[in-house]
Short mmCIF file of C-alpha atoms in Angstrom, two decimals:
data_model
loop_
_atom_site.label_atom_id
_atom_site.label_comp_id
_atom_site.label_asym_id
_atom_site.label_seq_id
_atom_site.Cartn_x
_atom_site.Cartn_y
_atom_site.Cartn_z
CA UNK A 15 -1.57 -4.80 -1.78
CA UNK A 16 -4.70 -3.28 -0.29
CA UNK A 17 -7.14 -5.69 1.32
CA UNK A 18 -10.58 -6.22 -0.35
CA UNK A 19 -13.49 -4.82 1.56
CA UNK A 20 -15.99 -7.39 2.91
CA UNK A 21 -19.53 -7.43 1.56
CA UNK A 22 -22.03 -5.20 3.30
CA UNK A 23 -23.62 -6.72 6.37
CA UNK A 24 -20.80 -9.22 7.05
CA UNK A 25 -18.24 -9.29 9.84
CA UNK A 26 -14.53 -8.94 9.16
CA UNK A 27 -13.78 -12.39 10.52
CA UNK A 28 -16.03 -13.98 7.91
CA UNK A 29 -13.93 -12.73 5.01
CA UNK A 30 -10.43 -12.36 6.54
CA UNK A 31 -7.57 -14.05 4.77
CA UNK A 32 -6.50 -16.85 7.12
CA UNK A 33 -2.99 -16.95 5.67
CA UNK A 34 -2.43 -13.22 6.15
CA UNK A 35 -3.84 -13.29 9.65
CA UNK A 36 -1.52 -16.03 10.78
CA UNK A 37 1.50 -14.26 9.28
CA UNK A 38 0.86 -10.84 10.81
CA UNK A 39 -0.29 -12.19 14.15
CA UNK A 40 -3.51 -11.50 15.94
CA UNK A 41 -4.53 -7.92 16.53
CA UNK A 42 -4.37 -6.68 20.06
CA UNK A 43 -7.35 -5.28 21.90
CA UNK A 44 -8.28 -1.85 20.72
CA UNK A 45 -5.90 -2.09 17.77
CA UNK A 46 -6.93 -2.14 14.13
CA UNK A 47 -6.63 -5.41 12.31
CA UNK A 48 -3.19 -6.23 11.06
CA UNK A 49 -2.50 -5.64 7.39
CA UNK A 50 -1.76 -8.66 5.26
CA UNK A 51 1.85 -9.56 4.67
CA UNK A 52 3.49 -8.24 1.55
CA UNK A 53 2.96 -10.40 -1.44
CA UNK A 54 0.10 -12.26 0.17
CA UNK A 55 -2.98 -12.67 -2.04
CA UNK A 56 -6.43 -12.12 -0.57
CA UNK A 57 -8.62 -15.17 -0.79
CA UNK A 58 -11.31 -14.67 -3.36
CA UNK A 59 -14.91 -15.10 -2.30
CA UNK A 60 -16.29 -18.52 -3.11
CA UNK A 61 -18.77 -18.56 -6.01
CA UNK A 62 -22.42 -19.00 -5.08
CA UNK A 63 -23.72 -22.59 -5.53
CA UNK A 64 -25.46 -23.25 -8.82
CA UNK A 65 -29.21 -23.77 -8.61
CA UNK A 66 -30.35 -27.36 -8.82
CA UNK A 67 -30.98 -28.49 -12.35
CA UNK A 68 -34.68 -28.75 -13.02
CA UNK A 69 -35.94 -32.12 -14.13
CA UNK A 70 -37.54 -32.51 -17.50
CA UNK A 71 -41.31 -32.79 -17.59
CA UNK A 72 -41.28 -36.37 -18.84
CA UNK A 73 -38.48 -37.76 -16.68
CA UNK A 74 -39.10 -41.23 -15.23
CA UNK A 75 -37.85 -43.09 -12.19
CA UNK A 76 -36.69 -46.68 -12.10
CA UNK A 77 -39.22 -47.92 -9.48
CA UNK A 78 -42.02 -46.25 -11.40
CA UNK A 79 -40.88 -47.85 -14.65
CA UNK A 80 -40.89 -51.30 -13.07
CA UNK A 81 -44.43 -50.74 -11.81
CA UNK A 82 -45.54 -49.46 -15.20
CA UNK A 83 -43.96 -52.45 -16.97
CA UNK A 84 -45.66 -54.99 -14.70
CA UNK A 85 -49.07 -53.36 -15.05
CA UNK A 86 -48.66 -52.93 -18.82
CA UNK A 87 -48.03 -56.67 -19.13
CA UNK A 88 -51.07 -57.41 -16.97
CA UNK A 89 -53.25 -55.32 -19.32
CA UNK A 90 -52.98 -58.12 -21.92
CA UNK A 91 -54.72 -60.67 -19.67
CA UNK A 92 -58.03 -62.03 -21.05
CA UNK A 93 -61.17 -59.90 -21.04
CA UNK A 94 -64.81 -60.90 -21.33
CA UNK A 95 -65.11 -59.21 -24.74
CA UNK A 96 -62.45 -59.06 -27.47
CA UNK A 97 -60.46 -55.83 -27.68
CA UNK A 98 -59.28 -54.16 -30.87
CA UNK A 99 -55.91 -52.46 -31.28
CA UNK A 100 -57.07 -48.99 -30.25
CA UNK A 101 -58.88 -50.18 -27.12
CA UNK A 102 -55.95 -52.40 -26.15
CA UNK A 103 -53.55 -49.50 -26.55
CA UNK A 104 -55.68 -47.20 -24.41
CA UNK A 105 -56.13 -49.87 -21.73
CA UNK A 106 -52.40 -50.64 -21.71
CA UNK A 107 -51.45 -46.96 -21.44
CA UNK A 108 -53.86 -46.24 -18.59
CA UNK A 109 -52.85 -49.40 -16.73
CA UNK A 110 -49.15 -48.62 -17.15
CA UNK A 111 -49.71 -45.12 -15.77
CA UNK A 112 -51.43 -46.60 -12.71
CA UNK A 113 -48.55 -49.03 -12.25
CA UNK A 114 -46.01 -46.24 -12.58
CA UNK A 115 -47.72 -44.25 -9.83
CA UNK A 116 -47.87 -47.28 -7.54
CA UNK A 117 -44.18 -47.99 -8.18
CA UNK A 118 -43.23 -44.44 -7.23
CA UNK A 119 -45.41 -44.66 -4.12
CA UNK A 120 -43.89 -47.98 -3.06
CA UNK A 121 -40.37 -46.58 -3.47
CA UNK A 122 -41.19 -43.52 -1.36
CA UNK A 123 -42.60 -45.72 1.41
CA UNK A 124 -39.47 -47.89 1.33
CA UNK A 125 -37.23 -44.81 1.58
CA UNK A 126 -39.27 -43.57 4.52
CA UNK A 127 -38.66 -46.82 6.42
CA UNK A 128 -34.99 -46.85 5.39
CA UNK A 129 -34.68 -43.15 6.36
CA UNK A 130 -32.73 -42.10 3.28
CA UNK A 131 -33.09 -39.81 0.28
CA UNK A 132 -33.53 -41.02 -3.32
CA UNK A 133 -30.40 -42.42 -4.92
CA UNK A 134 -29.39 -42.27 -8.51
CA UNK A 135 -29.73 -45.78 -10.02
CA UNK A 136 -26.65 -47.35 -11.46
CA UNK A 137 -26.22 -47.94 -15.16
CA UNK A 138 -26.57 -51.70 -14.84
CA UNK A 139 -29.97 -51.21 -13.15
CA UNK A 140 -31.35 -49.34 -16.16
CA UNK A 141 -29.76 -51.85 -18.54
CA UNK A 142 -31.43 -54.69 -16.66
CA UNK A 143 -34.76 -52.91 -16.83
CA UNK A 144 -34.61 -52.26 -20.58
CA UNK A 145 -33.71 -55.87 -21.38
CA UNK A 146 -36.43 -57.18 -19.07
CA UNK A 147 -38.98 -54.72 -20.52
CA UNK A 148 -38.40 -55.92 -24.09
CA UNK A 149 -38.66 -59.58 -23.14
CA UNK A 150 -41.62 -59.33 -20.76
CA UNK A 151 -43.64 -56.99 -22.99
CA UNK A 152 -43.08 -59.18 -26.05
CA UNK A 153 -44.20 -62.30 -24.14
CA UNK A 154 -47.26 -60.52 -22.72
CA UNK A 155 -48.14 -59.11 -26.14
CA UNK A 156 -47.93 -62.56 -27.73
CA UNK A 157 -50.06 -64.22 -25.07
CA UNK A 158 -52.51 -61.32 -25.31
CA UNK A 159 -53.07 -61.87 -29.01
CA UNK A 160 -53.62 -65.58 -28.44
CA UNK A 161 -56.15 -64.90 -25.69
CA UNK A 162 -57.95 -62.34 -27.84
CA UNK A 163 -58.13 -64.90 -30.65
CA UNK A 164 -59.77 -67.40 -28.28
CA UNK A 165 -62.31 -64.79 -27.15
CA UNK A 166 -63.12 -63.78 -30.74
CA UNK A 167 -63.66 -67.44 -31.59
CA UNK A 168 -65.96 -67.83 -28.57
CA UNK A 169 -67.97 -64.74 -29.57
CA UNK A 170 -68.05 -65.63 -33.27
CA UNK A 171 -66.17 -62.46 -34.29
CA UNK A 172 -63.94 -62.66 -37.37
CA UNK A 173 -62.85 -59.00 -37.65
CA UNK A 174 -59.14 -58.57 -36.90
CA UNK A 175 -57.32 -55.35 -37.87
CA UNK A 176 -53.60 -56.19 -37.93
CA UNK A 177 -52.32 -52.59 -38.46
CA UNK A 178 -54.19 -51.38 -35.36
CA UNK A 179 -52.86 -54.31 -33.34
CA UNK A 180 -49.30 -53.41 -34.39
CA UNK A 181 -49.97 -49.76 -33.51
CA UNK A 182 -51.35 -50.58 -30.06
CA UNK A 183 -47.96 -50.29 -28.21
CA UNK A 184 -47.46 -46.82 -29.68
CA UNK A 185 -50.99 -45.83 -28.68
CA UNK A 186 -50.21 -47.13 -25.20
CA UNK A 187 -47.05 -45.00 -25.04
CA UNK A 188 -48.96 -41.86 -26.03
CA UNK A 189 -51.69 -42.50 -23.47
CA UNK A 190 -49.08 -43.23 -20.78
CA UNK A 191 -47.27 -39.94 -21.47
CA UNK A 192 -50.56 -38.04 -21.41
CA UNK A 193 -51.53 -39.38 -18.00
CA UNK A 194 -47.97 -38.85 -16.75
CA UNK A 195 -48.18 -35.19 -17.76
CA UNK A 196 -51.56 -34.82 -16.08
CA UNK A 197 -50.17 -36.34 -12.89
CA UNK A 198 -47.12 -34.05 -12.96
CA UNK A 199 -49.39 -31.06 -13.51
CA UNK A 200 -51.56 -31.95 -10.51
CA UNK A 201 -48.46 -32.46 -8.37
CA UNK A 202 -47.14 -29.06 -9.44
CA UNK A 203 -50.45 -27.47 -8.58
CA UNK A 204 -50.36 -29.13 -5.15
CA UNK A 205 -46.85 -27.88 -4.45
CA UNK A 206 -47.67 -24.35 -5.55
CA UNK A 207 -50.78 -24.26 -3.37
CA UNK A 208 -48.94 -25.72 -0.36
CA UNK A 209 -46.17 -23.10 -0.77
CA UNK A 210 -48.79 -20.34 -0.96
CA UNK A 211 -50.64 -21.55 2.13
CA UNK A 212 -47.38 -21.87 4.06
CA UNK A 213 -47.31 -18.07 4.33
CA UNK A 214 -50.24 -18.17 6.72
CA UNK A 215 -50.28 -21.64 8.27
CA UNK A 216 -47.77 -24.30 9.26
CA UNK A 217 -45.97 -26.42 6.70
CA UNK A 218 -47.73 -29.69 7.56
CA UNK A 219 -51.14 -28.03 7.59
CA UNK A 220 -50.37 -26.32 4.28
CA UNK A 221 -49.46 -29.64 2.69
CA UNK A 222 -52.58 -31.36 4.04
CA UNK A 223 -54.94 -28.57 2.99
CA UNK A 224 -53.27 -28.29 -0.41
CA UNK A 225 -53.63 -32.02 -1.02
CA UNK A 226 -57.31 -32.00 -0.02
CA UNK A 227 -58.06 -28.97 -2.19
CA UNK A 228 -56.32 -30.36 -5.30
CA UNK A 229 -57.91 -33.82 -4.97
CA UNK A 230 -61.36 -32.33 -4.35
CA UNK A 231 -61.07 -29.87 -7.22
CA UNK A 232 -59.87 -32.63 -9.55
CA UNK A 233 -62.82 -34.82 -8.61
CA UNK A 234 -65.29 -31.98 -9.15
CA UNK A 235 -63.78 -31.07 -12.50
CA UNK A 236 -63.69 -34.66 -13.77
CA UNK A 237 -67.11 -35.73 -12.46
CA UNK A 238 -68.81 -32.44 -13.11
CA UNK A 239 -67.29 -30.23 -15.76
CA UNK A 240 -65.49 -32.79 -17.94
CA UNK A 241 -68.03 -35.60 -17.66
CA UNK A 242 -71.02 -33.33 -18.12
CA UNK A 243 -69.29 -31.54 -20.96
CA UNK A 244 -68.57 -34.87 -22.64
CA UNK A 245 -72.21 -35.93 -22.19
CA UNK A 246 -73.50 -32.65 -23.59
CA UNK A 247 -71.13 -32.85 -26.54
CA UNK A 248 -72.14 -36.42 -27.36
CA UNK A 249 -75.81 -35.61 -26.82
CA UNK A 250 -75.62 -32.71 -29.28
CA UNK A 251 -73.71 -34.81 -31.81
CA UNK A 252 -76.16 -37.71 -31.70
CA UNK A 253 -79.20 -35.45 -31.66
CA UNK A 254 -78.07 -34.18 -35.07
CA UNK A 255 -77.70 -37.77 -36.28
CA UNK A 256 -81.18 -38.50 -34.95
CA UNK A 257 -82.69 -36.20 -37.57
CA UNK A 258 -81.27 -38.30 -40.42
CA UNK A 259 -82.59 -41.47 -42.03
CA UNK A 260 -80.52 -44.51 -42.92
CA UNK A 261 -80.09 -45.40 -46.56
CA UNK A 262 -82.82 -47.71 -47.83
CA UNK A 263 -85.33 -46.73 -45.11
CA UNK A 264 -88.56 -45.19 -46.39
CA UNK A 265 -91.73 -43.88 -44.80
CA UNK A 266 -94.32 -46.69 -44.53
CA UNK A 267 -97.35 -46.69 -46.79
CA UNK A 268 -99.44 -48.80 -44.40
CA UNK A 269 -101.53 -47.42 -41.56
CA UNK A 270 -100.30 -50.27 -39.33
CA UNK A 271 -97.06 -48.48 -38.54
CA UNK A 272 -96.19 -45.19 -36.86
CA UNK A 273 -95.37 -42.49 -39.36
CA UNK A 274 -97.66 -44.08 -41.95
CA UNK A 275 -101.02 -42.84 -43.28
CA UNK A 276 -103.31 -41.75 -40.43
CA UNK A 277 -100.64 -42.20 -37.76
CA UNK A 278 -100.71 -39.83 -34.79
CA UNK A 279 -96.91 -39.83 -34.71
CA UNK A 280 -95.10 -37.92 -37.50
CA UNK A 281 -92.47 -39.83 -39.43
CA UNK A 282 -89.86 -37.09 -38.92
CA UNK A 283 -90.21 -37.33 -35.11
CA UNK A 284 -89.26 -41.01 -34.83
CA UNK A 285 -85.51 -40.48 -34.81
CA UNK A 286 -82.78 -42.51 -36.51
CA UNK A 287 -83.43 -45.76 -34.64
CA UNK A 288 -87.21 -45.33 -34.69
CA UNK A 289 -87.26 -44.98 -38.47
CA UNK A 290 -85.00 -48.04 -38.74
CA UNK A 291 -87.43 -50.04 -36.59
CA UNK A 292 -90.54 -48.87 -38.42
CA UNK A 293 -89.01 -49.08 -41.90
CA UNK A 294 -87.83 -52.69 -41.59
CA UNK A 295 -89.30 -56.04 -40.64
CA UNK A 296 -91.05 -58.90 -42.45
CA UNK A 297 -94.21 -58.35 -44.44
CA UNK A 298 -97.22 -60.67 -44.38
CA UNK A 299 -96.05 -62.22 -47.63
CA UNK A 300 -92.57 -62.93 -46.29
CA UNK A 301 -94.02 -64.52 -43.16
CA UNK A 302 -96.36 -66.73 -45.19
CA UNK A 303 -93.51 -67.81 -47.44
CA UNK A 304 -91.39 -68.80 -44.45
CA UNK A 305 -94.03 -70.50 -42.28
CA UNK A 306 -96.40 -71.81 -44.94
CA UNK A 307 -99.34 -70.43 -42.91
CA UNK A 308 -101.68 -67.50 -43.62
CA UNK A 309 -100.24 -64.35 -42.02
CA UNK A 310 -101.23 -60.81 -41.18
CA UNK A 311 -99.27 -57.61 -41.56
CA UNK A 312 -97.55 -56.96 -38.19
CA UNK A 313 -98.18 -53.71 -36.33
CA UNK A 314 -95.21 -51.60 -35.20
CA UNK A 315 -95.64 -48.48 -33.07
CA UNK A 316 -92.83 -46.17 -31.97
CA UNK A 317 -92.55 -42.72 -30.37
CA UNK A 318 -89.29 -40.80 -30.56
CA UNK A 319 -87.93 -38.08 -28.29
CA UNK A 320 -89.25 -35.47 -30.71
CA UNK A 321 -92.71 -37.06 -30.79
CA UNK A 322 -93.73 -35.78 -27.32
CA UNK A 323 -92.19 -34.12 -24.28
CA UNK A 324 -91.17 -36.62 -21.60
CA UNK A 325 -91.60 -40.41 -21.24
CA UNK A 326 -95.18 -40.23 -19.89
CA UNK A 327 -96.31 -38.12 -22.84
CA UNK A 328 -94.44 -40.36 -25.29
CA UNK A 329 -96.01 -43.47 -23.77
CA UNK A 330 -99.51 -41.98 -23.87
CA UNK A 331 -99.06 -40.98 -27.51
CA UNK A 332 -97.72 -44.43 -28.41
CA UNK A 333 -100.74 -46.12 -26.76
CA UNK A 334 -103.17 -43.88 -28.67
CA UNK A 335 -101.40 -44.71 -31.93
CA UNK A 336 -101.49 -48.41 -30.95
CA UNK A 337 -105.24 -48.18 -30.44
CA UNK A 338 -105.66 -46.41 -33.78
CA UNK A 339 -103.74 -49.16 -35.60
CA UNK A 340 -105.78 -51.92 -33.91
CA UNK A 341 -102.93 -53.27 -31.79
CA UNK A 342 -105.22 -54.21 -28.89
CA UNK A 343 -107.25 -56.39 -31.25
CA UNK A 344 -104.28 -58.55 -32.19
CA UNK A 345 -103.58 -61.89 -30.53
CA UNK A 346 -100.17 -60.88 -29.18
CA UNK A 347 -98.77 -57.60 -27.92
CA UNK A 348 -95.16 -57.01 -26.83
CA UNK A 349 -93.87 -53.95 -24.95
CA UNK A 350 -90.19 -53.37 -25.75
CA UNK A 351 -87.87 -51.13 -23.74
CA UNK A 352 -85.18 -49.87 -26.09
CA UNK A 353 -81.45 -49.56 -25.50
CA UNK A 354 -79.56 -46.28 -25.50
CA UNK A 355 -80.47 -44.22 -28.52
CA UNK A 356 -83.74 -46.07 -29.05
CA UNK A 357 -82.50 -49.23 -30.75
CA UNK A 358 -84.84 -52.21 -30.91
CA UNK A 359 -83.20 -55.56 -31.61
CA UNK A 360 -84.59 -56.59 -35.03
CA UNK A 361 -83.98 -60.27 -34.28
CA UNK A 362 -86.24 -60.02 -31.23
CA UNK A 363 -89.18 -58.41 -33.01
CA UNK A 364 -88.77 -60.27 -36.30
CA UNK A 365 -88.82 -63.62 -34.48
CA UNK A 366 -91.91 -62.58 -32.54
CA UNK A 367 -93.68 -61.68 -35.78
CA UNK A 368 -92.71 -64.91 -37.54
CA UNK A 369 -93.74 -67.08 -34.59
CA UNK A 370 -97.14 -65.36 -34.32
CA UNK A 371 -97.85 -65.40 -38.08
CA UNK A 372 -97.96 -61.62 -37.99
CA UNK A 373 -100.93 -61.55 -35.59
CA UNK A 374 -99.08 -59.23 -33.21
CA UNK A 375 -98.21 -55.65 -32.34
CA UNK A 376 -94.99 -54.17 -30.96
CA UNK A 377 -94.70 -50.83 -29.17
CA UNK A 378 -91.58 -48.96 -28.01
CA UNK A 379 -90.38 -45.44 -27.17
CA UNK A 380 -87.02 -43.67 -27.30
CA UNK A 381 -85.51 -42.18 -24.14
CA UNK A 382 -82.05 -40.94 -25.20
CA UNK A 383 -79.94 -39.77 -28.11
CA UNK A 384 -76.82 -41.44 -26.75
CA UNK A 385 -75.50 -44.84 -27.88
CA UNK A 386 -75.87 -47.83 -25.59
CA UNK A 387 -72.42 -47.76 -23.93
CA UNK A 388 -72.80 -44.10 -22.90
CA UNK A 389 -76.41 -44.55 -21.84
CA UNK A 390 -75.28 -47.53 -19.76
CA UNK A 391 -73.02 -45.16 -17.80
CA UNK A 392 -75.11 -41.98 -17.53
CA UNK A 393 -78.72 -42.61 -18.60
CA UNK A 394 -79.81 -45.51 -16.40
CA UNK A 395 -82.55 -43.47 -14.72
CA UNK A 396 -84.00 -42.57 -18.11
CA UNK A 397 -84.26 -46.25 -19.01
CA UNK A 398 -86.15 -46.90 -15.77
CA UNK A 399 -88.54 -44.02 -16.36
CA UNK A 400 -89.20 -45.03 -19.97
CA UNK A 401 -89.75 -48.72 -19.18
CA UNK A 402 -92.13 -48.00 -16.33
CA UNK A 403 -94.06 -45.30 -18.20
CA UNK A 404 -94.59 -47.37 -21.34
CA UNK A 405 -95.70 -50.56 -19.62
CA UNK A 406 -98.02 -48.71 -17.22
CA UNK A 407 -99.64 -46.86 -20.13
CA UNK A 408 -100.13 -50.05 -22.14
CA UNK A 409 -101.29 -52.06 -19.13
CA UNK A 410 -103.77 -49.35 -18.13
CA UNK A 411 -105.60 -49.70 -21.44
CA UNK A 412 -105.09 -53.47 -21.73
CA UNK A 413 -106.50 -54.18 -18.23
CA UNK A 414 -109.80 -52.43 -19.11
CA UNK A 415 -110.48 -54.92 -21.89
CA UNK A 416 -112.31 -58.14 -21.19
CA UNK A 417 -110.17 -61.22 -20.74
CA UNK A 418 -111.64 -62.75 -23.92
CA UNK A 419 -111.02 -59.68 -26.07
CA UNK A 420 -107.48 -58.61 -25.27
CA UNK A 421 -104.13 -59.80 -26.59
CA UNK A 422 -101.57 -61.84 -24.73
CA UNK A 423 -99.22 -59.32 -23.16
CA UNK A 424 -95.43 -59.72 -23.24
CA UNK A 425 -92.48 -57.55 -22.25
CA UNK A 426 -88.96 -57.62 -23.66
CA UNK A 427 -85.68 -55.77 -23.47
CA UNK A 428 -82.00 -56.23 -24.18
CA UNK A 429 -79.10 -54.99 -22.04
CA UNK A 430 -80.12 -51.59 -20.64
CA UNK A 431 -83.58 -52.25 -22.10
CA UNK A 432 -83.99 -55.20 -19.72
CA UNK A 433 -83.08 -52.86 -16.86
CA UNK A 434 -85.90 -50.54 -17.89
CA UNK A 435 -88.24 -53.43 -18.66
CA UNK A 436 -87.96 -54.73 -15.09
CA UNK A 437 -88.85 -51.32 -13.64
CA UNK A 438 -92.62 -51.84 -13.75
CA UNK A 439 -92.51 -55.05 -11.66
CA UNK A 440 -91.75 -56.00 -8.07
CA UNK A 441 -90.96 -59.69 -8.47
CA UNK A 442 -91.69 -62.98 -10.23
CA UNK A 443 -95.34 -63.12 -9.13
CA UNK A 444 -95.97 -59.58 -10.33
CA UNK A 445 -94.46 -60.49 -13.69
CA UNK A 446 -96.57 -63.65 -13.86
CA UNK A 447 -99.79 -61.93 -12.82
CA UNK A 448 -99.57 -59.00 -15.23
CA UNK A 449 -97.93 -60.56 -18.29
CA UNK A 450 -98.00 -63.74 -20.30
CA UNK A 451 -94.22 -63.81 -20.52
CA UNK A 452 -91.01 -61.80 -20.62
CA UNK A 453 -87.71 -62.06 -22.44
CA UNK A 454 -84.72 -60.17 -21.04
CA UNK A 455 -81.46 -60.61 -22.96
CA UNK A 456 -78.04 -59.63 -21.61
CA UNK A 457 -79.32 -58.15 -18.32
CA UNK A 458 -76.80 -55.80 -16.64
CA UNK A 459 -75.45 -57.09 -13.36
CA UNK A 460 -77.17 -54.27 -11.46
CA UNK A 461 -80.68 -55.27 -12.62
CA UNK A 462 -82.82 -55.44 -9.48
CA UNK A 463 -84.90 -58.51 -10.29
CA UNK A 464 -82.12 -60.32 -12.11
CA UNK A 465 -79.86 -59.98 -9.08
CA UNK A 466 -82.68 -61.05 -6.74
CA UNK A 467 -83.38 -64.21 -8.76
CA UNK A 468 -79.69 -65.02 -9.23
CA UNK A 469 -78.60 -64.33 -5.64
CA UNK A 470 -81.44 -66.43 -4.22
CA UNK A 471 -81.02 -69.30 -6.64
CA UNK A 472 -81.57 -72.88 -5.54
CA UNK A 473 -78.67 -74.45 -3.62
CA UNK A 474 -76.23 -76.24 -5.89
CA UNK A 475 -77.02 -74.26 -9.03
CA UNK A 476 -74.12 -72.10 -10.30
CA UNK A 477 -74.40 -68.37 -10.95
CA UNK A 478 -73.62 -68.85 -14.65
CA UNK A 479 -76.65 -71.15 -14.92
CA UNK A 480 -78.92 -70.41 -11.92
CA UNK A 481 -82.16 -72.20 -11.14
CA UNK A 482 -84.70 -70.16 -9.20
CA UNK A 483 -87.66 -71.72 -7.38
CA UNK A 484 -87.31 -74.95 -9.42
CA UNK A 485 -87.85 -72.91 -12.59
CA UNK A 486 -91.60 -72.62 -12.05
CA UNK A 487 -91.76 -69.08 -13.51
CA UNK A 488 -88.26 -67.64 -14.00
CA UNK A 489 -85.55 -69.47 -15.93
CA UNK A 490 -82.08 -68.72 -17.28
CA UNK A 491 -80.35 -69.83 -20.47
CA UNK A 492 -76.76 -69.28 -21.63
CA UNK A 493 -76.75 -71.62 -24.63
CA UNK A 494 -79.43 -71.23 -27.34
CA UNK A 495 -79.01 -74.77 -28.71
CA UNK A 496 -79.50 -76.67 -25.44
CA UNK A 497 -82.59 -77.24 -23.33
CA UNK A 498 -83.44 -74.62 -20.72
CA UNK A 499 -82.84 -76.03 -17.21
CA UNK A 500 -84.15 -77.50 -15.02
CA UNK A 501 -84.71 -80.49 -17.26
CA UNK A 502 -87.90 -82.45 -16.76
CA UNK A 503 -89.67 -79.68 -14.80
CA UNK A 504 -92.95 -78.38 -16.27
CA UNK A 505 -93.00 -74.72 -17.28
CA UNK A 506 -96.62 -73.68 -17.38
CA UNK A 507 -98.36 -70.31 -17.28
CA UNK A 508 -96.30 -67.14 -17.65
CA UNK A 509 -92.70 -67.74 -18.64
CA UNK A 510 -89.94 -65.31 -17.69
CA UNK A 511 -86.67 -66.04 -19.49
CA UNK A 512 -83.25 -64.43 -19.07
CA UNK A 513 -80.74 -64.96 -21.88
CA UNK A 514 -77.10 -64.53 -20.83
CA UNK A 515 -74.01 -64.95 -22.97
CA UNK A 516 -71.19 -66.67 -21.03
CA UNK A 517 -68.75 -63.92 -22.03
CA UNK A 518 -70.92 -60.80 -21.68
CA UNK A 519 -69.27 -58.30 -19.27
CA UNK A 520 -72.54 -56.38 -18.92
CA UNK A 521 -74.00 -59.48 -17.27
CA UNK A 522 -71.09 -60.72 -15.19
CA UNK A 523 -69.04 -57.71 -14.12
CA UNK A 524 -69.57 -56.33 -10.63
CA UNK A 525 -67.37 -54.72 -8.03
CA UNK A 526 -65.64 -56.94 -5.47
CA UNK A 527 -66.94 -54.74 -2.65
CA UNK A 528 -70.50 -55.46 -3.65
CA UNK A 529 -69.90 -59.21 -3.78
CA UNK A 530 -68.19 -59.28 -0.38
CA UNK A 531 -70.91 -57.10 1.13
CA UNK A 532 -73.61 -59.47 -0.06
CA UNK A 533 -71.76 -62.48 1.30
CA UNK A 534 -71.41 -60.79 4.70
CA UNK A 535 -75.08 -59.88 4.82
CA UNK A 536 -76.01 -63.42 3.81
CA UNK A 537 -73.91 -64.92 6.62
CA UNK A 538 -75.27 -62.48 9.19
CA UNK A 539 -78.84 -63.29 8.25
#
């Protein structure tokens, strides 16, 4: 038989039949290669190796699964506020994704020290994982529901949606897969970029530059494009809602409220929360019936975002409307910094009006369309600007009145409103000198004055119930039915009170780095 020709570009030795060569003997110098022996078959070329089988997009590794399982179980540990089924599912999914990534990272570090490639886990390893996952997740889920029940009981919350609780593991699985896909996509982008850069620079440099570029671009997209897009979307959505009026709310017929007859502020410009604030509240008759004393009709003034352009203009307009309604002739005047979308706590203002027999005025302005939890994250500066502008405008007019002919001046705010309410003051003496009292409920942990008073509390007093300067001006309360400490100490003159719920995360959450940094600075000083 004729011998097969070797592929182009190869040498004869690479494709010679070793059996035929040994039978015919080696070729002498200058002689052509010996022909294969009769009846000898030429060895066929070996088939090219098959390309490696590509992994599926949602494949998982055993170390990653163990990390995800552990972190998923930890997501059921108690929180400061009760979580519903949807929130618990989202939290569990995100936490499991973080655990999965850490498990994969830990395995890669271990392989680096062991100097070996990844190994395929044995069947018993996966079987052990699945059995452990069912048991551990069921135990964690059960304890989680018990802990959530205890928190709901502490907070006085009775709402409990069983279908959503049952659906929470499935929500967690969907969220986990979503974040896993995002992570795989970013890793693919990194590898593609590193391969592209490797054409011009070294492999290690290409990997380093690719990693930096992908991480930086991801941060810019998330913090800039996605976050800002989310804010703009929510802002547009809630600005539309701001033009509506809640059912049962009607334009006032009294000149003592914004939007009423003779008011300088149009009713349509007050916004959703502004119309709720103006359209509700006790009347003089309701106050008299409750207290048994003669009462006046309370004054309520409010300026929405559509009432004027900017916080200074809103504050100036609100003060002019307050003057028109006779607010500076009342016995008591309270400046309220709103939360988020302009909400004013009705319990705060209603109580103030009942306690003063209606001889009072309340003034507030809106600084955002967004609800409180979004404003807490992105609109903190607006709360500061609104709180400072409103109090300065009111105080500027109030200070020009004689001491015998001006109302007692108070400030108040809840949550982010307390953050804005503190903005006009530098400390306890400034609060005492320029007001007759202040009430700040649920102050965020980053409040400047709240942190100053709490961090410099008297020795021996706990952070959950601090005592500052023997309680001479500033005091703290976390239980409305017990006496405000310190017991037996007189509390004369201006009174500044902080109300803090023992399970309010807005009050108590702060980063560990900040706490450690403060302790270090305290020791160094």
